[in-house]
Amino acid sequence: MTRLDRDSLVGDKARTPAMFNTIARRYDLLNHVLSLNVDKRWRKALVAYAQPRAGESVLDVATGTADVAIEFARHGGAAEIVGVDLSSGMLQVARDKLAHLGLAKRIALRDGDALALPFENASFDMVTIAFGLRNLPDYARGVTEMARVLKPGGRAVVLEFLPPRGAALVAYRAYLTTFLPITGRLVSGSPEAYRYLSASVREFISEDEVRALLSGAGLAGVESRRLTGGVAGLYRGVKS
């Protein structure tokens, strides 16, 4: 990708709330189709990796249609679950899902910017973000905000796509440049959104750089593990 393309991608990130509004009603279906339903296993893996304890409070940043928040509610234990997102369209889909599942009183949804979270310092025992970090215009600021609202001893958990290593790399690049944007366009009717999403995955930072972000935000014991042959990665750090 050229410097001009990268600058265009950065500009697109400022428009992601409106972009996600256009695909909100078909977003869940597309996630399942494009991942062959593996996305459901990834969210379960995130919750297991987060190790929620009874009575804890959980904030899911860039919650979208609230699938991670719902997974925490199904797991049980958490006393408070909050999801925050800038896309009004995604949040409306999330509210509809919570009402249908009988979870409207279990999960609170808030409109809010991941780069300026609308919560006081040290408000939550756990903060998560799933496939949302790469959409932020400023990765470091987003992670710093997550750390800010964590209580001492609280955990931050990130789930994000990764470029795979070895023989899978060529096939994965073909998937990102061909299958994802074409299928996304056909199902969602928004070619721009899925061209952007494909580019955002290709240009996302490395596993080591994500760990460095967490450490730089003051999180200790940072660790990570790869999922599904290295297509996605989980990261965890603890607030000192």
PDB file of C-alpha atoms in Angstrom:
ATOM      1  CA  MET A   1       0.000   0.000   0.000  1.00  0.00           C
ATOM      2  CA  THR A   2       1.332   3.441  -0.935  1.00  0.00           C
ATOM      3  CA  ARG A   3       1.678   6.413   1.399  1.00  0.00           C
ATOM      4  CA  LEU A   4      -1.323   7.991  -0.334  1.00  0.00           C
ATOM      5  CA  ASP A   5      -3.376   4.855   0.304  1.00  0.00           C
ATOM      6  CA  ARG A   6      -2.355   4.854   3.967  1.00  0.00           C
ATOM      7  CA  ASP A   7      -3.332   8.495   4.330  1.00  0.00           C
ATOM      8  CA  SER A   8      -6.695   7.655   2.745  1.00  0.00           C
ATOM      9  CA  LEU A   9      -7.165   4.810   5.232  1.00  0.00           C
ATOM     10  CA  VAL A  10      -6.471   7.156   8.153  1.00  0.00           C
ATOM     11  CA  GLY A  11      -9.053   9.562   6.753  1.00  0.00           C
ATOM     12  CA  ASP A  12     -11.572   6.734   6.432  1.00  0.00           C
ATOM     13  CA  LYS A  13     -11.225   5.970  10.144  1.00  0.00           C
ATOM     14  CA  ALA A  14     -12.721   9.337  10.979  1.00  0.00           C
ATOM     15  CA  ARG A  15     -15.816   8.205   9.068  1.00  0.00           C
ATOM     16  CA  THR A  16     -16.162   4.718  10.530  1.00  0.00           C
ATOM     17  CA  PRO A  17     -19.260   5.485  12.679  1.00  0.00           C
ATOM     18  CA  ALA A  18     -21.204   6.539   9.560  1.00  0.00           C
ATOM     19  CA  MET A  19     -19.731   3.616   7.599  1.00  0.00           C
ATOM     20  CA  PHE A  20     -20.860   1.107  10.213  1.00  0.00           C
ATOM     21  CA  ASN A  21     -24.298   2.726  10.309  1.00  0.00           C
ATOM     22  CA  THR A  22     -24.760   1.731   6.656  1.00  0.00           C
ATOM     23  CA  ILE A  23     -24.028  -1.962   7.266  1.00  0.00           C
ATOM     24  CA  ALA A  24     -25.346  -2.323  10.823  1.00  0.00           C
ATOM     25  CA  ARG A  25     -28.414  -4.450   9.976  1.00  0.00           C
ATOM     26  CA  ARG A  26     -26.329  -6.998   8.068  1.00  0.00           C
ATOM     27  CA  TYR A  27     -23.172  -6.779  10.148  1.00  0.00           C
ATOM     28  CA  ASP A  28     -23.738  -9.929  12.224  1.00  0.00           C
ATOM     29  CA  LEU A  29     -24.647 -12.008   9.178  1.00  0.00           C
ATOM     30  CA  LEU A  30     -21.543 -10.805   7.365  1.00  0.00           C
ATOM     31  CA  ASN A  31     -19.325 -11.609  10.336  1.00  0.00           C
ATOM     32  CA  HIS A  32     -20.596 -15.181  10.357  1.00  0.00           C
ATOM     33  CA  VAL A  33     -20.361 -15.600   6.578  1.00  0.00           C
ATOM     34  CA  LEU A  34     -16.926 -14.023   6.184  1.00  0.00           C
ATOM     35  CA  SER A  35     -15.422 -15.975   9.092  1.00  0.00           C
ATOM     36  CA  LEU A  36     -17.301 -19.252   8.402  1.00  0.00           C
ATOM     37  CA  ASN A  37     -18.780 -18.829  11.907  1.00  0.00           C
ATOM     38  CA  VAL A  38     -15.330 -18.850  13.528  1.00  0.00           C
ATOM     39  CA  ASP A  39     -16.065 -15.376  14.954  1.00  0.00           C
ATOM     40  CA  LYS A  40     -18.352 -17.012  17.531  1.00  0.00           C
ATOM     41  CA  ARG A  41     -15.464 -19.158  18.813  1.00  0.00           C
ATOM     42  CA  TRP A  42     -13.193 -16.119  18.931  1.00  0.00           C
ATOM     43  CA  ARG A  43     -15.583 -14.231  21.211  1.00  0.00           C
ATOM     44  CA  LYS A  44     -15.881 -17.230  23.519  1.00  0.00           C
ATOM     45  CA  ALA A  45     -12.075 -17.408  23.578  1.00  0.00           C
ATOM     46  CA  LEU A  46     -11.904 -13.717  24.519  1.00  0.00           C
ATOM     47  CA  VAL A  47     -14.204 -14.187  27.500  1.00  0.00           C
ATOM     48  CA  ALA A  48     -12.265 -17.255  28.653  1.00  0.00           C
ATOM     49  CA  TYR A  49      -8.964 -15.366  28.256  1.00  0.00           C
ATOM     50  CA  ALA A  50     -10.366 -12.449  30.267  1.00  0.00           C
ATOM     51  CA  GLN A  51     -11.050 -14.785  33.216  1.00  0.00           C
ATOM     52  CA  PRO A  52     -14.122 -12.911  34.551  1.00  0.00           C
ATOM     53  CA  ARG A  53     -14.760 -13.246  38.268  1.00  0.00           C
ATOM     54  CA  ALA A  54     -17.971 -13.005  40.229  1.00  0.00           C
ATOM     55  CA  GLY A  55     -19.044  -9.463  41.010  1.00  0.00           C
ATOM     56  CA  GLU A  56     -16.743  -7.738  38.514  1.00  0.00           C
ATOM     57  CA  SER A  57     -17.628  -4.847  36.205  1.00  0.00           C
ATOM     58  CA  VAL A  58     -16.889  -5.148  32.476  1.00  0.00           C
ATOM     59  CA  LEU A  59     -16.649  -2.475  29.782  1.00  0.00           C
ATOM     60  CA  ASP A  60     -16.651  -3.546  26.125  1.00  0.00           C
ATOM     61  CA  VAL A  61     -15.236  -0.764  23.933  1.00  0.00           C
ATOM     62  CA  ALA A  62     -16.370  -0.451  20.294  1.00  0.00           C
ATOM     63  CA  THR A  63     -19.056  -2.938  21.254  1.00  0.00           C
ATOM     64  CA  GLY A  64     -20.859  -2.757  17.895  1.00  0.00           C
ATOM     65  CA  THR A  65     -23.863  -5.070  18.040  1.00  0.00           C
ATOM     66  CA  ALA A  66     -22.857  -6.135  21.571  1.00  0.00           C
ATOM     67  CA  ASP A  67     -21.836  -9.727  20.822  1.00  0.00           C
ATOM     68  CA  VAL A  68     -18.925  -9.647  23.293  1.00  0.00           C
ATOM     69  CA  ALA A  69     -21.101  -8.093  26.001  1.00  0.00           C
ATOM     70  CA  ILE A  70     -23.706 -10.795  25.362  1.00  0.00           C
ATOM     71  CA  GLU A  71     -21.034 -13.484  25.670  1.00  0.00           C
ATOM     72  CA  PHE A  72     -20.014 -12.080  29.059  1.00  0.00           C
ATOM     73  CA  ALA A  73     -23.655 -12.140  30.173  1.00  0.00           C
ATOM     74  CA  ARG A  74     -24.013 -15.762  29.062  1.00  0.00           C
ATOM     75  CA  HIS A  75     -20.823 -16.703  30.889  1.00  0.00           C
ATOM     76  CA  GLY A  76     -22.214 -15.269  34.119  1.00  0.00           C
ATOM     77  CA  GLY A  77     -20.380 -13.788  37.048  1.00  0.00           C
ATOM     78  CA  ALA A  78     -20.020 -10.147  36.020  1.00  0.00           C
ATOM     79  CA  ALA A  79     -22.119  -7.808  38.140  1.00  0.00           C
ATOM     80  CA  GLU A  80     -22.075  -4.976  35.594  1.00  0.00           C
ATOM     81  CA  ILE A  81     -21.632  -5.122  31.805  1.00  0.00           C
ATOM     82  CA  VAL A  82     -21.424  -1.957  29.726  1.00  0.00           C
ATOM     83  CA  GLY A  83     -20.926  -1.587  25.978  1.00  0.00           C
ATOM     84  CA  VAL A  84     -19.844   1.682  24.364  1.00  0.00           C
ATOM     85  CA  ASP A  85     -19.763   2.613  20.667  1.00  0.00           C
ATOM     86  CA  LEU A  86     -19.908   5.672  18.400  1.00  0.00           C
ATOM     87  CA  SER A  87     -22.167   4.115  15.762  1.00  0.00           C
ATOM     88  CA  SER A  88     -25.831   4.813  16.497  1.00  0.00           C
ATOM     89  CA  GLY A  89     -26.868   2.228  13.905  1.00  0.00           C
ATOM     90  CA  MET A  90     -24.829  -0.538  15.514  1.00  0.00           C
ATOM     91  CA  LEU A  91     -26.106   0.388  18.973  1.00  0.00           C
ATOM     92  CA  GLN A  92     -29.717   0.211  17.775  1.00  0.00           C
ATOM     93  CA  VAL A  93     -29.126  -3.289  16.433  1.00  0.00           C
ATOM     94  CA  ALA A  94     -27.525  -4.141  19.781  1.00  0.00           C
ATOM     95  CA  ARG A  95     -30.556  -2.837  21.693  1.00  0.00           C
ATOM     96  CA  ASP A  96     -32.894  -4.894  19.524  1.00  0.00           C
ATOM     97  CA  LYS A  97     -30.804  -8.009  20.178  1.00  0.00           C
ATOM     98  CA  LEU A  98     -30.721  -7.423  23.934  1.00  0.00           C
ATOM     99  CA  ALA A  99     -34.486  -6.978  24.029  1.00  0.00           C
ATOM    100  CA  HIS A 100     -34.977 -10.191  22.037  1.00  0.00           C
ATOM    101  CA  LEU A 101     -32.603 -12.113  24.334  1.00  0.00           C
ATOM    102  CA  GLY A 102     -34.061 -10.691  27.542  1.00  0.00           C
ATOM    103  CA  LEU A 103     -30.752  -8.996  28.388  1.00  0.00           C
ATOM    104  CA  ALA A 104     -31.789  -5.340  28.199  1.00  0.00           C
ATOM    105  CA  LYS A 105     -31.519  -4.977  31.987  1.00  0.00           C
ATOM    106  CA  ARG A 106     -28.324  -7.008  32.176  1.00  0.00           C
ATOM    107  CA  ILE A 107     -26.236  -4.994  29.691  1.00  0.00           C
ATOM    108  CA  ALA A 108     -26.078  -1.185  29.529  1.00  0.00           C
ATOM    109  CA  LEU A 109     -25.239   0.473  26.201  1.00  0.00           C
ATOM    110  CA  ARG A 110     -23.684   3.916  25.898  1.00  0.00           C
ATOM    111  CA  ASP A 111     -22.832   6.183  23.017  1.00  0.00           C
ATOM    112  CA  GLY A 112     -19.174   7.109  23.356  1.00  0.00           C
ATOM    113  CA  ASP A 113     -15.795   7.577  21.727  1.00  0.00           C
ATOM    114  CA  ALA A 114     -13.083   4.986  22.388  1.00  0.00           C
ATOM    115  CA  LEU A 115     -10.531   7.830  22.322  1.00  0.00           C
ATOM    116  CA  ALA A 116     -12.364   9.728  25.098  1.00  0.00           C
ATOM    117  CA  LEU A 117     -14.330   7.173  27.086  1.00  0.00           C
ATOM    118  CA  PRO A 118     -17.252   8.741  29.018  1.00  0.00           C
ATOM    119  CA  PHE A 119     -16.268   7.162  32.347  1.00  0.00           C
ATOM    120  CA  GLU A 120     -14.289   8.159  35.413  1.00  0.00           C
ATOM    121  CA  ASN A 121     -10.815   6.859  36.137  1.00  0.00           C
ATOM    122  CA  ALA A 122     -10.670   3.361  37.658  1.00  0.00           C
ATOM    123  CA  SER A 123     -14.321   2.523  36.906  1.00  0.00           C
ATOM    124  CA  PHE A 124     -14.077  -1.098  35.700  1.00  0.00           C
ATOM    125  CA  ASP A 125     -12.457  -4.388  36.656  1.00  0.00           C
ATOM    126  CA  MET A 126     -12.106  -5.379  33.008  1.00  0.00           C
ATOM    127  CA  VAL A 127     -12.041  -3.556  29.674  1.00  0.00           C
ATOM    128  CA  THR A 128     -12.226  -5.376  26.337  1.00  0.00           C
ATOM    129  CA  ILE A 129     -12.156  -4.459  22.665  1.00  0.00           C
ATOM    130  CA  ALA A 130     -12.821  -6.968  19.888  1.00  0.00           C
ATOM    131  CA  PHE A 131     -11.895  -6.150  16.280  1.00  0.00           C
ATOM    132  CA  GLY A 132     -12.194  -2.458  17.066  1.00  0.00           C
ATOM    133  CA  LEU A 133      -8.647  -1.373  17.862  1.00  0.00           C
ATOM    134  CA  ARG A 134      -7.562  -1.296  14.223  1.00  0.00           C
ATOM    135  CA  ASN A 135     -10.461   1.071  13.416  1.00  0.00           C
ATOM    136  CA  LEU A 136      -9.256   3.747  15.829  1.00  0.00           C
ATOM    137  CA  PRO A 137      -7.458   6.786  14.378  1.00  0.00           C
ATOM    138  CA  ASP A 138      -4.979   6.592  17.286  1.00  0.00           C
ATOM    139  CA  TYR A 139      -4.171   3.114  18.638  1.00  0.00           C
ATOM    140  CA  ALA A 140      -2.055   4.345  21.556  1.00  0.00           C
ATOM    141  CA  ARG A 141      -4.696   6.789  22.752  1.00  0.00           C
ATOM    142  CA  GLY A 142      -7.363   4.099  22.588  1.00  0.00           C
ATOM    143  CA  VAL A 143      -5.322   1.679  24.690  1.00  0.00           C
ATOM    144  CA  THR A 144      -4.409   4.474  27.125  1.00  0.00           C
ATOM    145  CA  GLU A 145      -8.109   5.241  27.577  1.00  0.00           C
ATOM    146  CA  MET A 146      -8.815   1.575  28.272  1.00  0.00           C
ATOM    147  CA  ALA A 147      -6.086   1.569  30.928  1.00  0.00           C
ATOM    148  CA  ARG A 148      -7.358   4.834  32.423  1.00  0.00           C
ATOM    149  CA  VAL A 149     -10.812   3.466  33.225  1.00  0.00           C
ATOM    150  CA  LEU A 150      -9.413   0.216  34.667  1.00  0.00           C
ATOM    151  CA  LYS A 151      -9.196  -0.263  38.402  1.00  0.00           C
ATOM    152  CA  PRO A 152      -5.792  -1.224  39.832  1.00  0.00           C
ATOM    153  CA  GLY A 153      -5.409  -4.939  39.216  1.00  0.00           C
ATOM    154  CA  GLY A 154      -7.980  -4.799  36.397  1.00  0.00           C
ATOM    155  CA  ARG A 155      -7.419  -6.532  33.061  1.00  0.00           C
ATOM    156  CA  ALA A 156      -7.462  -5.194  29.529  1.00  0.00           C
ATOM    157  CA  VAL A 157      -8.139  -7.760  26.786  1.00  0.00           C
ATOM    158  CA  VAL A 158      -7.818  -7.118  23.051  1.00  0.00           C
ATOM    159  CA  LEU A 159      -9.020  -9.377  20.225  1.00  0.00           C
ATOM    160  CA  GLU A 160      -7.828  -8.343  16.787  1.00  0.00           C
ATOM    161  CA  PHE A 161      -6.909  -9.675  13.358  1.00  0.00           C
ATOM    162  CA  LEU A 162      -3.282 -10.509  12.597  1.00  0.00           C
ATOM    163  CA  PRO A 163      -1.340 -11.183   9.424  1.00  0.00           C
ATOM    164  CA  PRO A 164      -0.607 -14.929   9.524  1.00  0.00           C
ATOM    165  CA  ARG A 165       2.871 -16.321   9.106  1.00  0.00           C
ATOM    166  CA  GLY A 166       4.328 -18.895   6.753  1.00  0.00           C
ATOM    167  CA  ALA A 167       2.431 -20.697   4.009  1.00  0.00           C
ATOM    168  CA  ALA A 168      -0.963 -19.268   5.032  1.00  0.00           C
ATOM    169  CA  LEU A 169       0.120 -15.718   4.211  1.00  0.00           C
ATOM    170  CA  VAL A 170      -0.550 -15.869   0.454  1.00  0.00           C
ATOM    171  CA  ALA A 171      -4.009 -17.409   0.873  1.00  0.00           C
ATOM    172  CA  TYR A 172      -4.932 -14.906   3.583  1.00  0.00           C
ATOM    173  CA  ARG A 173      -3.906 -11.939   1.449  1.00  0.00           C
ATOM    174  CA  ALA A 174      -6.033 -13.305  -1.397  1.00  0.00           C
ATOM    175  CA  TYR A 175      -8.959 -13.599   1.025  1.00  0.00           C
ATOM    176  CA  LEU A 176      -8.536  -9.982   2.164  1.00  0.00           C
ATOM    177  CA  THR A 177      -8.175  -8.496  -1.296  1.00  0.00           C
ATOM    178  CA  THR A 178     -10.767 -10.603  -3.137  1.00  0.00           C
ATOM    179  CA  PHE A 179     -13.244 -12.675  -1.113  1.00  0.00           C
ATOM    180  CA  LEU A 180     -13.872 -10.232   1.742  1.00  0.00           C
ATOM    181  CA  PRO A 181     -14.634  -7.080  -0.300  1.00  0.00           C
ATOM    182  CA  ILE A 182     -16.624  -8.929  -2.977  1.00  0.00           C
ATOM    183  CA  THR A 183     -18.749 -10.903  -0.489  1.00  0.00           C
ATOM    184  CA  GLY A 184     -19.128  -7.858   1.728  1.00  0.00           C
ATOM    185  CA  ARG A 185     -20.378  -5.817  -1.216  1.00  0.00           C
ATOM    186  CA  LEU A 186     -22.867  -8.460  -2.340  1.00  0.00           C
ATOM    187  CA  VAL A 187     -24.383  -9.007   1.109  1.00  0.00           C
ATOM    188  CA  SER A 188     -24.210  -5.501   2.561  1.00  0.00           C
ATOM    189  CA  GLY A 189     -24.564  -3.395  -0.565  1.00  0.00           C
ATOM    190  CA  SER A 190     -21.674  -1.213   0.653  1.00  0.00           C
ATOM    191  CA  PRO A 191     -18.468  -1.849  -1.319  1.00  0.00           C
ATOM    192  CA  GLU A 192     -16.735   1.114   0.347  1.00  0.00           C
ATOM    193  CA  ALA A 193     -17.171  -0.343   3.834  1.00  0.00           C
ATOM    194  CA  TYR A 194     -15.653  -3.695   2.966  1.00  0.00           C
ATOM    195  CA  ARG A 195     -12.823  -2.218   0.916  1.00  0.00           C
ATOM    196  CA  TYR A 196     -11.993  -0.198   4.018  1.00  0.00           C
ATOM    197  CA  LEU A 197     -12.283  -3.189   6.360  1.00  0.00           C
ATOM    198  CA  SER A 198     -10.017  -5.256   4.125  1.00  0.00           C
ATOM    199  CA  ALA A 199      -7.418  -2.477   4.040  1.00  0.00           C
ATOM    200  CA  SER A 200      -7.623  -1.937   7.805  1.00  0.00           C
ATOM    201  CA  VAL A 201      -6.748  -5.595   8.430  1.00  0.00           C
ATOM    202  CA  ARG A 202      -3.873  -5.609   5.921  1.00  0.00           C
ATOM    203  CA  GLU A 203      -2.347  -2.470   7.389  1.00  0.00           C
ATOM    204  CA  PHE A 204      -2.778  -3.238  11.079  1.00  0.00           C
ATOM    205  CA  ILE A 205       0.278  -3.350  13.307  1.00  0.00           C
ATOM    206  CA  SER A 206       2.159  -6.493  14.349  1.00  0.00           C
ATOM    207  CA  GLU A 207       1.641  -8.679  17.394  1.00  0.00           C
ATOM    208  CA  ASP A 208       4.777  -7.239  19.027  1.00  0.00           C
ATOM    209  CA  GLU A 209       3.563  -3.690  18.417  1.00  0.00           C
ATOM    210  CA  VAL A 210       0.189  -4.398  20.041  1.00  0.00           C
ATOM    211  CA  ARG A 211       1.948  -5.819  23.102  1.00  0.00           C
ATOM    212  CA  ALA A 212       4.148  -2.704  23.186  1.00  0.00           C
ATOM    213  CA  LEU A 213       1.017  -0.509  23.131  1.00  0.00           C
ATOM    214  CA  LEU A 214      -0.382  -2.292  26.172  1.00  0.00           C
ATOM    215  CA  SER A 215       2.917  -2.039  28.039  1.00  0.00           C
ATOM    216  CA  GLY A 216       3.240   1.630  27.074  1.00  0.00           C
ATOM    217  CA  ALA A 217      -0.189   2.323  28.586  1.00  0.00           C
ATOM    218  CA  GLY A 218       1.066   1.077  31.958  1.00  0.00           C
ATOM    219  CA  LEU A 219      -0.246  -2.474  31.784  1.00  0.00           C
ATOM    220  CA  ALA A 220       1.923  -5.199  33.291  1.00  0.00           C
ATOM    221  CA  GLY A 221       2.371  -8.901  32.515  1.00  0.00           C
ATOM    222  CA  VAL A 222       1.343  -8.371  28.890  1.00  0.00           C
ATOM    223  CA  GLU A 223       0.870 -11.626  27.004  1.00  0.00           C
ATOM    224  CA  SER A 224      -0.713 -12.787  23.772  1.00  0.00           C
ATOM    225  CA  ARG A 225      -1.723 -15.874  21.873  1.00  0.00           C
ATOM    226  CA  ARG A 226      -2.725 -16.564  18.294  1.00  0.00           C
ATOM    227  CA  LEU A 227      -6.034 -18.089  17.211  1.00  0.00           C
ATOM    228  CA  THR A 228      -7.059 -20.135  14.160  1.00  0.00           C
ATOM    229  CA  GLY A 229      -3.641 -20.524  12.610  1.00  0.00           C
ATOM    230  CA  GLY A 230      -2.615 -16.989  13.473  1.00  0.00           C
ATOM    231  CA  VAL A 231      -5.475 -15.172  11.716  1.00  0.00           C
ATOM    232  CA  ALA A 232      -6.481 -13.450  14.965  1.00  0.00           C
ATOM    233  CA  GLY A 233      -4.739 -12.691  18.234  1.00  0.00           C
ATOM    234  CA  LEU A 234      -5.697 -12.230  21.881  1.00  0.00           C
ATOM    235  CA  TYR A 235      -3.780  -9.876  24.176  1.00  0.00           C
ATOM    236  CA  ARG A 236      -4.055  -9.349  27.925  1.00  0.00           C
ATOM    237  CA  GLY A 237      -2.461  -6.946  30.377  1.00  0.00           C
ATOM    238  CA  VAL A 238      -3.020  -6.016  34.027  1.00  0.00           C
ATOM    239  CA  LYS A 239      -3.137  -2.482  35.420  1.00  0.00           C
ATOM    240  CA  SER A 240      -0.385  -2.053  37.998  1.00  0.00           C
TER     241      SER A 240
END
